[in-house]
mmCIF file of C-alpha atoms in Angstrom:
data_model
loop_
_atom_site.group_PDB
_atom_site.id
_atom_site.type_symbol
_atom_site.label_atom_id
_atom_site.label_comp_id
_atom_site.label_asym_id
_atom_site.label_seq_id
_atom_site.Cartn_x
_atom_site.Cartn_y
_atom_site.Cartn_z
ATOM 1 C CA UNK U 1 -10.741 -11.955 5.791
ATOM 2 C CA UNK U 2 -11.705 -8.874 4.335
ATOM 3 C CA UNK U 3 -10.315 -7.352 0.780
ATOM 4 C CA UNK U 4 -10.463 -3.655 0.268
ATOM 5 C CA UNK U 5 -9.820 -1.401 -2.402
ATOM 6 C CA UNK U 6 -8.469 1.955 -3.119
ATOM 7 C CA UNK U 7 -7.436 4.314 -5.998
ATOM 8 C CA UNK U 8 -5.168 7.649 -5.662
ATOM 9 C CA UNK U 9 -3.652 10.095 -7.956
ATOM 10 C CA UNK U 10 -0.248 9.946 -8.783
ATOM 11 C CA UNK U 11 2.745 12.004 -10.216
ATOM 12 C CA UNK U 12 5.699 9.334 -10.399
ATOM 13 C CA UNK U 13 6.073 6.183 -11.093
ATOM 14 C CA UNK U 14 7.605 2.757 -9.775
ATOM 15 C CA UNK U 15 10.107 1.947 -11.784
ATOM 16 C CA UNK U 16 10.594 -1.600 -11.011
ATOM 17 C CA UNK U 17 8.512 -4.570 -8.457
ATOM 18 C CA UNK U 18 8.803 -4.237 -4.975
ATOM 19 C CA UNK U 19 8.268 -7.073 -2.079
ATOM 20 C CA UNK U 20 9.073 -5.538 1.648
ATOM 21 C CA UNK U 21 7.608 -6.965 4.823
ATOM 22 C CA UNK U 22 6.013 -10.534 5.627
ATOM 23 C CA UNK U 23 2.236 -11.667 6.487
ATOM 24 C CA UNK U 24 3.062 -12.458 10.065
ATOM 25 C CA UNK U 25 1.051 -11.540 13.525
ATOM 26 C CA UNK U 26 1.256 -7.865 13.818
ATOM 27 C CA UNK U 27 3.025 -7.429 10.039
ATOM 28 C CA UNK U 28 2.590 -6.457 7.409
ATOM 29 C CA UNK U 29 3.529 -7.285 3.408
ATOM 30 C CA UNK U 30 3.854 -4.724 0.377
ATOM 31 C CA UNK U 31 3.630 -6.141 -3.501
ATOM 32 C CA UNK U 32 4.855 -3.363 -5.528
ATOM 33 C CA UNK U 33 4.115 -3.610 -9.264
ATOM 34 C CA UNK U 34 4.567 -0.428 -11.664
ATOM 35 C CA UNK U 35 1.970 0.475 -13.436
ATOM 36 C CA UNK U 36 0.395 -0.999 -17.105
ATOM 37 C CA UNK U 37 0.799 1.215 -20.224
ATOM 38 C CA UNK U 38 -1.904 4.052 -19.880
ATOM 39 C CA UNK U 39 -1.972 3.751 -16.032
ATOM 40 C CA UNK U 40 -1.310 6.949 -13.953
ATOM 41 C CA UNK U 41 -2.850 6.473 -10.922
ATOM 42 C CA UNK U 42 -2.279 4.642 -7.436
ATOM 43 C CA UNK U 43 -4.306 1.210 -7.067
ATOM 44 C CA UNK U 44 -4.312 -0.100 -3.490
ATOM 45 C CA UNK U 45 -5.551 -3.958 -2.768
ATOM 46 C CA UNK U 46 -5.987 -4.818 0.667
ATOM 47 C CA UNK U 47 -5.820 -7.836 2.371
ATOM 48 C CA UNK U 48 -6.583 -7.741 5.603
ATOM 49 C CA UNK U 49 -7.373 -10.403 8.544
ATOM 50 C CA UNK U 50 -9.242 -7.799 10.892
ATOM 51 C CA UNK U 51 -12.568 -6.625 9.540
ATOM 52 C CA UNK U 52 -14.093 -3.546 10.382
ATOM 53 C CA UNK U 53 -11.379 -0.962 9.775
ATOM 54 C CA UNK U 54 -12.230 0.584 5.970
ATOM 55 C CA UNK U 55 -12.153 3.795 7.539
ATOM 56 C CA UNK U 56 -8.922 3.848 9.143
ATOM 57 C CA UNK U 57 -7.324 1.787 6.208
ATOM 58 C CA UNK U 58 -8.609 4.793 3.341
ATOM 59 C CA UNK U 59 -7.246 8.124 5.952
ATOM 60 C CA UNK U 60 -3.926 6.158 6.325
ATOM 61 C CA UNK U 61 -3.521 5.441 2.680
ATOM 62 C CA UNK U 62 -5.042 8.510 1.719
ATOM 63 C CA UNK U 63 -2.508 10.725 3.641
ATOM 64 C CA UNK U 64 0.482 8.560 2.830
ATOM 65 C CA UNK U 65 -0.345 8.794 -1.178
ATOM 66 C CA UNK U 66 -0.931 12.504 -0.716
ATOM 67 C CA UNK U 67 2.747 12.389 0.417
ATOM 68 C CA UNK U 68 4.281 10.226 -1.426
ATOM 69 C CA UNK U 69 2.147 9.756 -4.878
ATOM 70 C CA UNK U 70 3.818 6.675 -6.455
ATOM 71 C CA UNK U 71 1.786 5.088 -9.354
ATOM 72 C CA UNK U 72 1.932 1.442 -9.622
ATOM 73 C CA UNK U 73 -0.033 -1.812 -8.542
ATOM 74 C CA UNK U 74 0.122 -1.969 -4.142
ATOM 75 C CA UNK U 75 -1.136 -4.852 -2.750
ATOM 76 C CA UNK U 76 -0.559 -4.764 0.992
ATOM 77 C CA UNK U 77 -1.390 -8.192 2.564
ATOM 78 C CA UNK U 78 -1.966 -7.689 6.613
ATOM 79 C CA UNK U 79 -2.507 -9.539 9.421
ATOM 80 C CA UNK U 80 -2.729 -7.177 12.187
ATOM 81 C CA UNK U 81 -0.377 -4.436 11.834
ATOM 82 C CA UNK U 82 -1.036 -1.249 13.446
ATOM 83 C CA UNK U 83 -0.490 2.380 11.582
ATOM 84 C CA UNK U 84 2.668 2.755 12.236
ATOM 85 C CA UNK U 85 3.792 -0.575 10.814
ATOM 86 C CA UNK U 86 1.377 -0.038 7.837
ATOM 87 C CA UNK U 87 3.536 3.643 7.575
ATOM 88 C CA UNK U 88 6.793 1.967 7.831
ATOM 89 C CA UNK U 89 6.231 -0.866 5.267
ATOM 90 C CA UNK U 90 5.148 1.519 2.596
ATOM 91 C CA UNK U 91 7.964 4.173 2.992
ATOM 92 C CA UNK U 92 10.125 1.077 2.666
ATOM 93 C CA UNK U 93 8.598 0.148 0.152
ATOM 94 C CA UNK U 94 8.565 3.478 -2.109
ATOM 95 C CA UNK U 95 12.067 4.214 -1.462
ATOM 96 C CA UNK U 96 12.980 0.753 -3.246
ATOM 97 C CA UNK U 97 10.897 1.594 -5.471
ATOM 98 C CA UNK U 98 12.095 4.873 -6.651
ATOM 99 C CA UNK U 99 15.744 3.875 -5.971
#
């Protein structure tokens, strides 16, 4: 088990907690919490059961973020989800989010 961590700009902000996805083989799960008084920036928590893969975990976050800059509290709890999934789950998860 590996835990990971990441910070990003952001512009908006969460408006209200997000859960999307479950910790299942190949799955992924998204804890969406807006941010503290004072915060304005995008913290990322990883949770992952594959070491090994800091790189490809920072350019996927780093490009979604730079898409889609949503300020809040993400912890994304894997076990084996591939880009795409990773992708999916946090586009699901920012549109609740925002919505």
């Amino acid at each position: 088990m590996q835990t990971l961590n990441y910070h990003f700009p952001a512009r908006e902000l969460a408006t209200h907690p997000i859960h999307v996805g479950v910790v299942a083989s190949g799955d992924l799960e998204i804890l969406l919490e807006p941010p503290a008084a004072g915060d304005d920036g995008v913290t990322v928590r990883v949770r992952t059961s594959v070491d090994g893969f800091d790189t490809v975990w920072h350019d996927v976050l780093e490009r979604f973020f730079a898409r889609t800059p949503l300020a809040g509290r993400w912890e994304l709890n894997d076990f084996g989800a591939t880009p795409g999934v990773v992708n999916l789950r946090l586009r699901q998860a920012s549109e609740a989010a925002t919505s």
